[in-house]
Coordinates of C-alpha atoms and ligand atoms in Angstrom, one line a residue:
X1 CA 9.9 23.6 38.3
X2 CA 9.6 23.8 34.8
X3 CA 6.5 22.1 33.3
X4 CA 7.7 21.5 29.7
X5 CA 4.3 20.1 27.8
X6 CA 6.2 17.0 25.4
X7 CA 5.5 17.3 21.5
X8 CA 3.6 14.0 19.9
X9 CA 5.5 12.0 17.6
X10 CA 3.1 13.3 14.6
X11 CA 3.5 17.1 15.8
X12 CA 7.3 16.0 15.4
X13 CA 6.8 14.8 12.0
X14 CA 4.9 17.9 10.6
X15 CA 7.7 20.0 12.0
X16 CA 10.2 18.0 10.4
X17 CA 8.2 18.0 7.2
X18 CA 7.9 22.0 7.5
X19 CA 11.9 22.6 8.4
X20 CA 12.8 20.3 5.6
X21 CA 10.5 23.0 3.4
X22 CA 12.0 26.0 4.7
X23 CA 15.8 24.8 4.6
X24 CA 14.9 23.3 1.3
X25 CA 13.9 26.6 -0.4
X26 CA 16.7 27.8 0.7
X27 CA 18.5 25.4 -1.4
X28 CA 16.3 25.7 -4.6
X29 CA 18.5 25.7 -7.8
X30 CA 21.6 24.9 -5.8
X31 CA 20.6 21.4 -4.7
X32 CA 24.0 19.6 -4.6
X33 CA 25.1 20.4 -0.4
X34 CA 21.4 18.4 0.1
X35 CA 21.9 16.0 -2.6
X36 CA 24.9 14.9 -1.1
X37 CA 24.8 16.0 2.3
X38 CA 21.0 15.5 3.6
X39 CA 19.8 13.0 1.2
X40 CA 21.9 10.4 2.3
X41 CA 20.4 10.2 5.9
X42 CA 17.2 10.1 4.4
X43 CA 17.8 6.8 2.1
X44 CA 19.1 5.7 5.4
X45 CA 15.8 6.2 6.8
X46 CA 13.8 4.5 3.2
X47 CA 16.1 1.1 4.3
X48 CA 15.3 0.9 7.5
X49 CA 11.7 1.0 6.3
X50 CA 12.7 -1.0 3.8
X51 CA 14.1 -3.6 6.1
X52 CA 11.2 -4.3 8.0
X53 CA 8.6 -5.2 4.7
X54 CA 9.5 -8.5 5.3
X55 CA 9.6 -10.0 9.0
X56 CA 6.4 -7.8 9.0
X57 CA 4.5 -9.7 6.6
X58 CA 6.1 -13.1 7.7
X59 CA 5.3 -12.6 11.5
X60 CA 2.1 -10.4 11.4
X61 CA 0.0 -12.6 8.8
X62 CA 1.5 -15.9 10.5
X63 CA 0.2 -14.3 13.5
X64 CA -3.3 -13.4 12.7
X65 CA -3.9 -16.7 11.3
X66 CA -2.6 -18.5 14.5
X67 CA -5.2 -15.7 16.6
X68 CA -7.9 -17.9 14.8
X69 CA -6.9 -20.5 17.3
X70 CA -8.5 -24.2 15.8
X71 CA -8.9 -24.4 11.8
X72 CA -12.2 -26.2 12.2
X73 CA -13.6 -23.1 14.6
X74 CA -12.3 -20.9 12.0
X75 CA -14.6 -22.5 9.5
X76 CA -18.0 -21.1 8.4
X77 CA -17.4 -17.4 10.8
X78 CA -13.5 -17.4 9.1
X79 CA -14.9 -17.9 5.8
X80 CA -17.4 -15.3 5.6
X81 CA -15.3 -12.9 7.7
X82 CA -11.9 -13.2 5.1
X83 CA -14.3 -13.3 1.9
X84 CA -16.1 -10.2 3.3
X85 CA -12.6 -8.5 4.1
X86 CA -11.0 -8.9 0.7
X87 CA -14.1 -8.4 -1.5
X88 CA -14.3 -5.0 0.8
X89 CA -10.5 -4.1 0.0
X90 CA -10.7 -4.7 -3.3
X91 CA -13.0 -2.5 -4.3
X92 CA -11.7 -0.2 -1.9
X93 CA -8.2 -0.4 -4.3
X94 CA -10.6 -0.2 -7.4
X95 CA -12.1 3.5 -6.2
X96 CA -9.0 4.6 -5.0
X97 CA -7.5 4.0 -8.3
X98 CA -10.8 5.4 -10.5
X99 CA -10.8 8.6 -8.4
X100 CA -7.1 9.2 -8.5
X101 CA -7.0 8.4 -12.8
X102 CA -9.7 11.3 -12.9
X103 CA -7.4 13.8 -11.2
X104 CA -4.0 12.2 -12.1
X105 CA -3.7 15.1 -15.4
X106 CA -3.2 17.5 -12.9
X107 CA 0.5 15.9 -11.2
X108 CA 3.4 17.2 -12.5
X109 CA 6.1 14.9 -13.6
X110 CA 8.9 16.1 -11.0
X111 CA 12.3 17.0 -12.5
X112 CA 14.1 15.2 -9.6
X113 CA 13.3 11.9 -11.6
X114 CA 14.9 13.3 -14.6
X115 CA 17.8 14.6 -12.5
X116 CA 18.7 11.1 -11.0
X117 CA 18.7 9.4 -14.5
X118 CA 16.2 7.2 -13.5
X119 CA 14.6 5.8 -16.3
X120 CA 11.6 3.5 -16.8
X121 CA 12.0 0.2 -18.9
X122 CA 8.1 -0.7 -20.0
X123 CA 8.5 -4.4 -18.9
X124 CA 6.2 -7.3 -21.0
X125 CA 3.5 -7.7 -19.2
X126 CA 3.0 -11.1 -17.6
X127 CA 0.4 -13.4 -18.6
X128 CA -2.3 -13.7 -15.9
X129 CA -1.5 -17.3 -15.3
X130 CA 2.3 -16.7 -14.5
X131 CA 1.3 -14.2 -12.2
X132 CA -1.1 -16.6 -10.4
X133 CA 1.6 -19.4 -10.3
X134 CA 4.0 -16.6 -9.0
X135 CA 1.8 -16.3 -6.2
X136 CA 3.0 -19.7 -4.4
X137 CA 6.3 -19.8 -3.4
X138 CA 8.8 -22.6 -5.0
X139 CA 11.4 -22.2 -2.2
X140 CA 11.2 -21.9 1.7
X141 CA 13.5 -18.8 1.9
X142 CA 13.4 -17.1 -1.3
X143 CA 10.7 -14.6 -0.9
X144 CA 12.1 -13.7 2.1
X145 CA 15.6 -13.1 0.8
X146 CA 14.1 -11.6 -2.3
X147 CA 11.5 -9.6 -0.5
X148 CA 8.9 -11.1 -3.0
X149 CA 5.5 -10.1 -1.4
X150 CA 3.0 -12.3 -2.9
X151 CA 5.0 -15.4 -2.2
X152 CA 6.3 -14.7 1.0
X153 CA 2.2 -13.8 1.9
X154 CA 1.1 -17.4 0.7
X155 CA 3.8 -18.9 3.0
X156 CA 2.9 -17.1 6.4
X157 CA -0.5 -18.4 5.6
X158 CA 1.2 -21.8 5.1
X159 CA 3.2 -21.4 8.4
X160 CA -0.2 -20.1 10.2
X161 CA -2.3 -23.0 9.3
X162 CA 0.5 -25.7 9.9
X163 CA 1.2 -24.1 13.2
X164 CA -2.7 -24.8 14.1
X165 CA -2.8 -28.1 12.4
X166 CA -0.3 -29.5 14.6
X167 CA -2.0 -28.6 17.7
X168 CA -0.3 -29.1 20.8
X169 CA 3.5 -29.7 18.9
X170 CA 2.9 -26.3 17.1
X171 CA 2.1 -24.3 19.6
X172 CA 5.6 -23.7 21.2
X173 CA 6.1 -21.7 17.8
X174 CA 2.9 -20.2 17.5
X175 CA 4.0 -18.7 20.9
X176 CA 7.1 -17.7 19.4
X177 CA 5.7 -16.4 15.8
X178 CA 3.4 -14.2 18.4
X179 CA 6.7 -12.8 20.0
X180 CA 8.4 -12.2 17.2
X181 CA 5.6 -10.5 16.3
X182 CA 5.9 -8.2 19.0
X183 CA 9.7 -7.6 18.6
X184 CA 9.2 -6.4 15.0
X185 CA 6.3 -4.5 16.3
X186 CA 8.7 -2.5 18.5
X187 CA 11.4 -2.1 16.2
X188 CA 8.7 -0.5 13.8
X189 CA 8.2 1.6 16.7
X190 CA 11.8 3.0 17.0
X191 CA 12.0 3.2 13.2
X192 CA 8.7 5.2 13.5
X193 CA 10.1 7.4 16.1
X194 CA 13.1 8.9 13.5
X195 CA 10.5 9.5 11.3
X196 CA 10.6 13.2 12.0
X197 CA 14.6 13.6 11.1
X198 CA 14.1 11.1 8.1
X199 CA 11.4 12.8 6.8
X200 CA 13.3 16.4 7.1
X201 CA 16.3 14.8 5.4
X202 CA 13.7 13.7 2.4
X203 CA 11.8 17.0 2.4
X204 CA 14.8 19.3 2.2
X205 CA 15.7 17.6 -0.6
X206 CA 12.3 17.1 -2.2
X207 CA 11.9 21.0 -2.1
X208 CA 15.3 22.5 -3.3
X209 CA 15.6 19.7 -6.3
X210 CA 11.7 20.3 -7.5
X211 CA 11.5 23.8 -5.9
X212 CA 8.2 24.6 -4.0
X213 CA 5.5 23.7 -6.4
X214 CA 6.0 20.3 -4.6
X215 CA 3.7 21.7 -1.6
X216 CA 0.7 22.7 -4.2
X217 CA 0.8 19.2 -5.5
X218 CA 1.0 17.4 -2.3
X219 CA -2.4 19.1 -0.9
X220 CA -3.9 18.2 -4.0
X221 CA -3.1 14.1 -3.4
X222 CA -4.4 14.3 0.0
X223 CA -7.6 15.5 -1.4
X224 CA -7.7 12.9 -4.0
X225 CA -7.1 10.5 -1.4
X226 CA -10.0 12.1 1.2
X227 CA -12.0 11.8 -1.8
X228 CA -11.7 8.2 -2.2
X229 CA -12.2 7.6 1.3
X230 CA -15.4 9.7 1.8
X231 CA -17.0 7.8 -1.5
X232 CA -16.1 4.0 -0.2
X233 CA -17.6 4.8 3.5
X234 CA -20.6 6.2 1.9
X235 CA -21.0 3.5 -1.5
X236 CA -19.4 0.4 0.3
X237 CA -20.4 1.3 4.0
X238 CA -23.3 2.8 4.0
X239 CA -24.8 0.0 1.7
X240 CA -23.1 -2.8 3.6
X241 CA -24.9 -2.1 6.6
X242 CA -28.1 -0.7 5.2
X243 CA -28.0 -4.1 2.7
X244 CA -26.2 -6.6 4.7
X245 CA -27.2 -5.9 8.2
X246 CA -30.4 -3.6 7.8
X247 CA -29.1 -1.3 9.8
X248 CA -29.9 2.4 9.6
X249 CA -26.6 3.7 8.3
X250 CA -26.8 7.0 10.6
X251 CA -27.4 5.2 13.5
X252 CA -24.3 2.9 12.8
X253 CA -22.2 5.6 12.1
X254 CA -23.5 7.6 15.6
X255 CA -22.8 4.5 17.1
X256 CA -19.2 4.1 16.0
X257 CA -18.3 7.5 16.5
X258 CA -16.1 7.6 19.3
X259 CA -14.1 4.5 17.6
X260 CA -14.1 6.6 14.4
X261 CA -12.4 9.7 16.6
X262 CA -10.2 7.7 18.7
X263 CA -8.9 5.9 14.9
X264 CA -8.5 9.7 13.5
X265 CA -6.8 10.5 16.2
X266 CA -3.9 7.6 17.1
X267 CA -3.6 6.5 13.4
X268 CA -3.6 2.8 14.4
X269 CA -6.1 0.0 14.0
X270 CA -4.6 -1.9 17.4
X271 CA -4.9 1.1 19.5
X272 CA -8.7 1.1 18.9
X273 CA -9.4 -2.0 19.0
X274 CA -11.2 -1.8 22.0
X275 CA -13.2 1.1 21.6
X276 CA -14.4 -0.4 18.2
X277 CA -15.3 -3.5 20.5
X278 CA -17.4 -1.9 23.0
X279 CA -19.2 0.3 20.1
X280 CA -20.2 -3.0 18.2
X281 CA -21.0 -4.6 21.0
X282 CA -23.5 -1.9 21.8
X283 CA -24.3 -1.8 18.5
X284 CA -25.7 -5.4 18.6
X285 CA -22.5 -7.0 17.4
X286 CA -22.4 -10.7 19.4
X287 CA -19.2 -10.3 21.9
X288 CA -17.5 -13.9 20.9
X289 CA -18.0 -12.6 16.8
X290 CA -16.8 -9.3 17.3
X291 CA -14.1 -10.5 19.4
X292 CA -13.0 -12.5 16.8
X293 CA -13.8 -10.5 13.6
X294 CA -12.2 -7.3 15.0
X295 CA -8.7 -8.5 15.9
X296 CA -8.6 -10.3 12.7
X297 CA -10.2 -7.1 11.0
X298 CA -7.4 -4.9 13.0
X299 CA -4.9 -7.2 11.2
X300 CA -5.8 -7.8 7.8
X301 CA -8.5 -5.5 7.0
X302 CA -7.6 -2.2 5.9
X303 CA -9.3 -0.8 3.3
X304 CA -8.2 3.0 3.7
X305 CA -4.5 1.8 3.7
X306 CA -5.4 0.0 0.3
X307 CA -7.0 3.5 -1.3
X308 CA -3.8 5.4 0.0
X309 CA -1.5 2.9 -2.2
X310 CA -3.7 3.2 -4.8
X311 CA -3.8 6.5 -4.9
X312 CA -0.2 7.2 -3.8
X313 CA 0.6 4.9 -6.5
X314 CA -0.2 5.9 -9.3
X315 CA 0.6 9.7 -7.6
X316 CA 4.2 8.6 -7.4
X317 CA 4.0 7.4 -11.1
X318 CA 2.8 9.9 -12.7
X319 CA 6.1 12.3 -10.5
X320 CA 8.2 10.0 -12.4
X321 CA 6.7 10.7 -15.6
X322 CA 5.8 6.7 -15.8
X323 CA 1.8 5.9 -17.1
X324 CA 0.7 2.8 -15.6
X325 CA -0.9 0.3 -18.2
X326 CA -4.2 -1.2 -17.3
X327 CA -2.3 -4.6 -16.4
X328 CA -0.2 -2.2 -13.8
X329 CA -3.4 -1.5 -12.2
X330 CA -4.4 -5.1 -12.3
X331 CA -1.7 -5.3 -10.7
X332 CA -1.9 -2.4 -8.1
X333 CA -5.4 -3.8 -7.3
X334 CA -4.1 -7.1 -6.2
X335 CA -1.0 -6.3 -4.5
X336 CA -2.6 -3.5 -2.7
X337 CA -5.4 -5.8 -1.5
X338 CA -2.4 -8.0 0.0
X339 CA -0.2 -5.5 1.1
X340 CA -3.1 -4.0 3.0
X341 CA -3.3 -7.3 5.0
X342 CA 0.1 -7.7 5.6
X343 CA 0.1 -3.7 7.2
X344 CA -0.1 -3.9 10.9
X345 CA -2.8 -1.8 12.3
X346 CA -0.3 0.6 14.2
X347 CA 0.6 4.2 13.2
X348 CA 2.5 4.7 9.5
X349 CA 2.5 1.1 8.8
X350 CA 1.0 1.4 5.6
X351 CA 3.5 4.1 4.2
X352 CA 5.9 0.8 4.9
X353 CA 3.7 -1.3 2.5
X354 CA 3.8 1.5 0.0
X355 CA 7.1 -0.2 -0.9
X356 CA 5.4 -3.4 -1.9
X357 CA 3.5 -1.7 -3.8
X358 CA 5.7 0.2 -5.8
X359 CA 8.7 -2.4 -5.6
X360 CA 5.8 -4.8 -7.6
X361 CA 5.4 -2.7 -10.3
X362 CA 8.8 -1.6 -10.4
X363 CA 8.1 1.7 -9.6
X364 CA 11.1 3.5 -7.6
X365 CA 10.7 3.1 -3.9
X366 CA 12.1 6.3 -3.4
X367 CA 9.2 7.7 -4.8
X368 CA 7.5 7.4 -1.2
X369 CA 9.9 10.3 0.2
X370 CA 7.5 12.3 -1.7
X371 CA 4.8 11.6 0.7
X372 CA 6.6 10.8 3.8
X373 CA 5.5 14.3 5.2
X374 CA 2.2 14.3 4.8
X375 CA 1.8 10.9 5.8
X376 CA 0.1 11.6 8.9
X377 CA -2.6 13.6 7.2
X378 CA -3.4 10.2 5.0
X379 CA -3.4 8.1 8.0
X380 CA -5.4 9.8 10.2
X381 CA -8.1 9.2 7.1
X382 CA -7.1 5.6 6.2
X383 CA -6.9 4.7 9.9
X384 CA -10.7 5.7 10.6
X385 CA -11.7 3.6 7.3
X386 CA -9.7 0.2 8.6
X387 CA -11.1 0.1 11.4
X388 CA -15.1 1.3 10.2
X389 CA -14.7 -1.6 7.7
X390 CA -13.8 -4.1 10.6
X391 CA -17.1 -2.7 12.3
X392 CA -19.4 -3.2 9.2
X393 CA -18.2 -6.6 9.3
X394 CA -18.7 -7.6 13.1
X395 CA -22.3 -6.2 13.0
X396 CA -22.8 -8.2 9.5
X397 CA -21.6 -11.6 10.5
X398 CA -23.4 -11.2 13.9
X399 CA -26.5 -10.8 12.2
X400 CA -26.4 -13.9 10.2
X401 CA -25.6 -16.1 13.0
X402 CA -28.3 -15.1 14.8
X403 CA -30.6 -15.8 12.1
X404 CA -28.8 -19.1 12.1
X405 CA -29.3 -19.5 15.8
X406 CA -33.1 -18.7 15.6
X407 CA -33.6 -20.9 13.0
Ligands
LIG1 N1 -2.3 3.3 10.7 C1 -3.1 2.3 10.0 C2 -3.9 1.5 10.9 O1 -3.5 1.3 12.1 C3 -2.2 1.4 9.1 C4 -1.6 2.2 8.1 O2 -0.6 2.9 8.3 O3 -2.1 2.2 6.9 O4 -4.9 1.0 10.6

């Protein structure tokens, strides 16, 4: 019998990424059979993803916040764990967007966004107070039907915590927010699956409208990005456990090796969930903190997918010949922050938030075909840091209730 040895799903991808290269070359300066022909499948493939944004955020946020099981218990070890998370991610979103503003000079401005007419209205910037009353939604379903991020954010929070303040009555739908949960999981896993053939539809495109320069430029991103990601594990990181827990930051980062690899390798969060356990566990992490702090972590922590929207950001900004004003990046910084908790630790999930991202700033969601190819190569990096900065976390928060308990 034949033994045929079966292709992974990323191996899929790159080769779909490099057909879409070679059959767009061969389409360079006559792009209209792809414009017409292949493109279309491709924007077939952007809805799909685009879809999903939205029972994502609603179910998987809803969902974390009903893991934390009893508001009270969520109290002092919730508190530090959430404050710890976002002031983490944020800064994360503040690197990403320094280093990629020192390199952005050298992206091109692609002519495809010239070619497609699309043009970029400067909008007046909000004031800082509209965009915090924005934040809290007026209606029940209008964030959802308007795919408004920020809103539709504050209200699965909402819907968490009333779910858990009405105890035994809530319960019946926390059970069902958790399935739903599930369900969109698995339809993120057969949209994930075409990823391959969406991502040659996009490429082929990509390459015979810009021509192959494209390729150049898109190596030069992901070193941006690896850039980023190698500066917040060492700055953020490395002093968070040296600072925070006093831990010798070579020994932590020994420690959490084979987490780190097994992250690199399966580009999702959930996936490594419990190797990350068992390492900060042996690490000295308290079992009943870490298995609280990393689930949640898995969930809403992800400071390598909020570099990789910065970066990819303003990346896809400056291929559309659009500069981002310093309230844009206010902007970036917060909405990445949030849409890096509403990504679901599971493989290419964060190219999905890219759209809130972009669709926030009014940035053509489109722009993300640009990437789509490569993604793989930014997740395997922004996967490793999601799950490093649940780790630093665990071992940190551990520490302090000790102290408390020996007090
Ligand atoms: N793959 C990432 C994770 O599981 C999420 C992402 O795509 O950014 O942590």
């Amino acid at each position: 019998m034949e033994t045929k040895r079966k292709l992974s799903l990323p191996a899929w991808i790159f080769i779909g990424m490099l057909a879409g290269i070679a059959v767009g070359l061969l389409f360079i300066g006559n792009p209209g059979f792809t414009n017409d022909y292949i493109k279309p499948f491709g924007t077939i493939y952007i809805n799909l993803l685009k879809f999903l944004v939205v029972p994502v955020v609603l179910f998987s946020i809803a969902d974390g916040v009903i893991s934390l099981k009893d508001l009270k218990r969520v109290g002092s070890v919730g508190a530090k764990t959430f404050i710890y998370y976002m002031f983490t991610t944020a800064f994360a979103v503040v690197i990403g967007l320094v280093v990629v503003n020192l390199f952005k000079g050298m992206f091109p401005a692609l002519p495809s966004a010239e070619l497609s007419g699309l043009q970029y209205e400067a909008k007046e910037a909000p004031s800082v107070m509209s965009v915090i009353v924005n934040i809290f939604p007026d209606s029940f379903f209008k964030p959802m039907v308007e795919a408004n991020m920020l809103p539709l954010i504050v209200s699965s929070i909402l819907i968490g915590a009333g779910v858990l303040s009405a105890g035994e009555k809530g319960k019946m739908i926390g059970n069902a927010i958790n399935a739903m949960n599930e369900v969109i999981m698995q339809i993120m896993m057969m949209i994930i699956k075409i990823t391959p053939f969406g991502v040659f539809c996009l490429m082929t495109n990509v390459v015979a409208v810009n021509g192959a320069s494209i390729v150049g430029t898109l190596a030069l991103v992901i070193g941006v990005a690896y850039l980023a990601y190698l500066l917040h594990v060492v700055i953020v990181y490395g002093l968070s456990v040296k600072c925070l827990s006093g831990m010798s930051p070579i020994a932590f980062f020994k420690g959490l090796a084979p987490a780190m690899i097994t992250a690199f390798t399966t580009t999702s969060s959930n996936a490594t969930l419990p190797v990350n356990m068992e390492c900060c566990n042996k690490m000295g992490a308290e079992p009943e903190i870490s298995s609280f702090v990393l689930p949640l972590g898995a969930t809403i922590n992800m400071d390598g997918t909020a570099i990789y929207q910065a970066v990819a950001t303003v990346f896809i900004a400056c291929c559309y010949d659009v500069t981002l004003t310093l309230a844009d990046m206010a902007m970036v910084v917060l909405t990445a922050t949030l849409a890096s908790v509403g990504t679901a630790g599971v493989s290419g999930a964060g190219m999905i938030m890219l759209a809130m991202v972009l669709e926030t700033i009014g940035l053509p969601v489109e722009g993300i075909a640009i990437i789509a190819g490569v993604d793989k190569i930014f997740d395997m990096g922004r996967t490793t840091l999601n799950i490093t900065g649940d780790a630093t976390c665990a071992i940190w928060v551990s520490k302090l209730e000790q102290k408390k308990a020996k007090k």
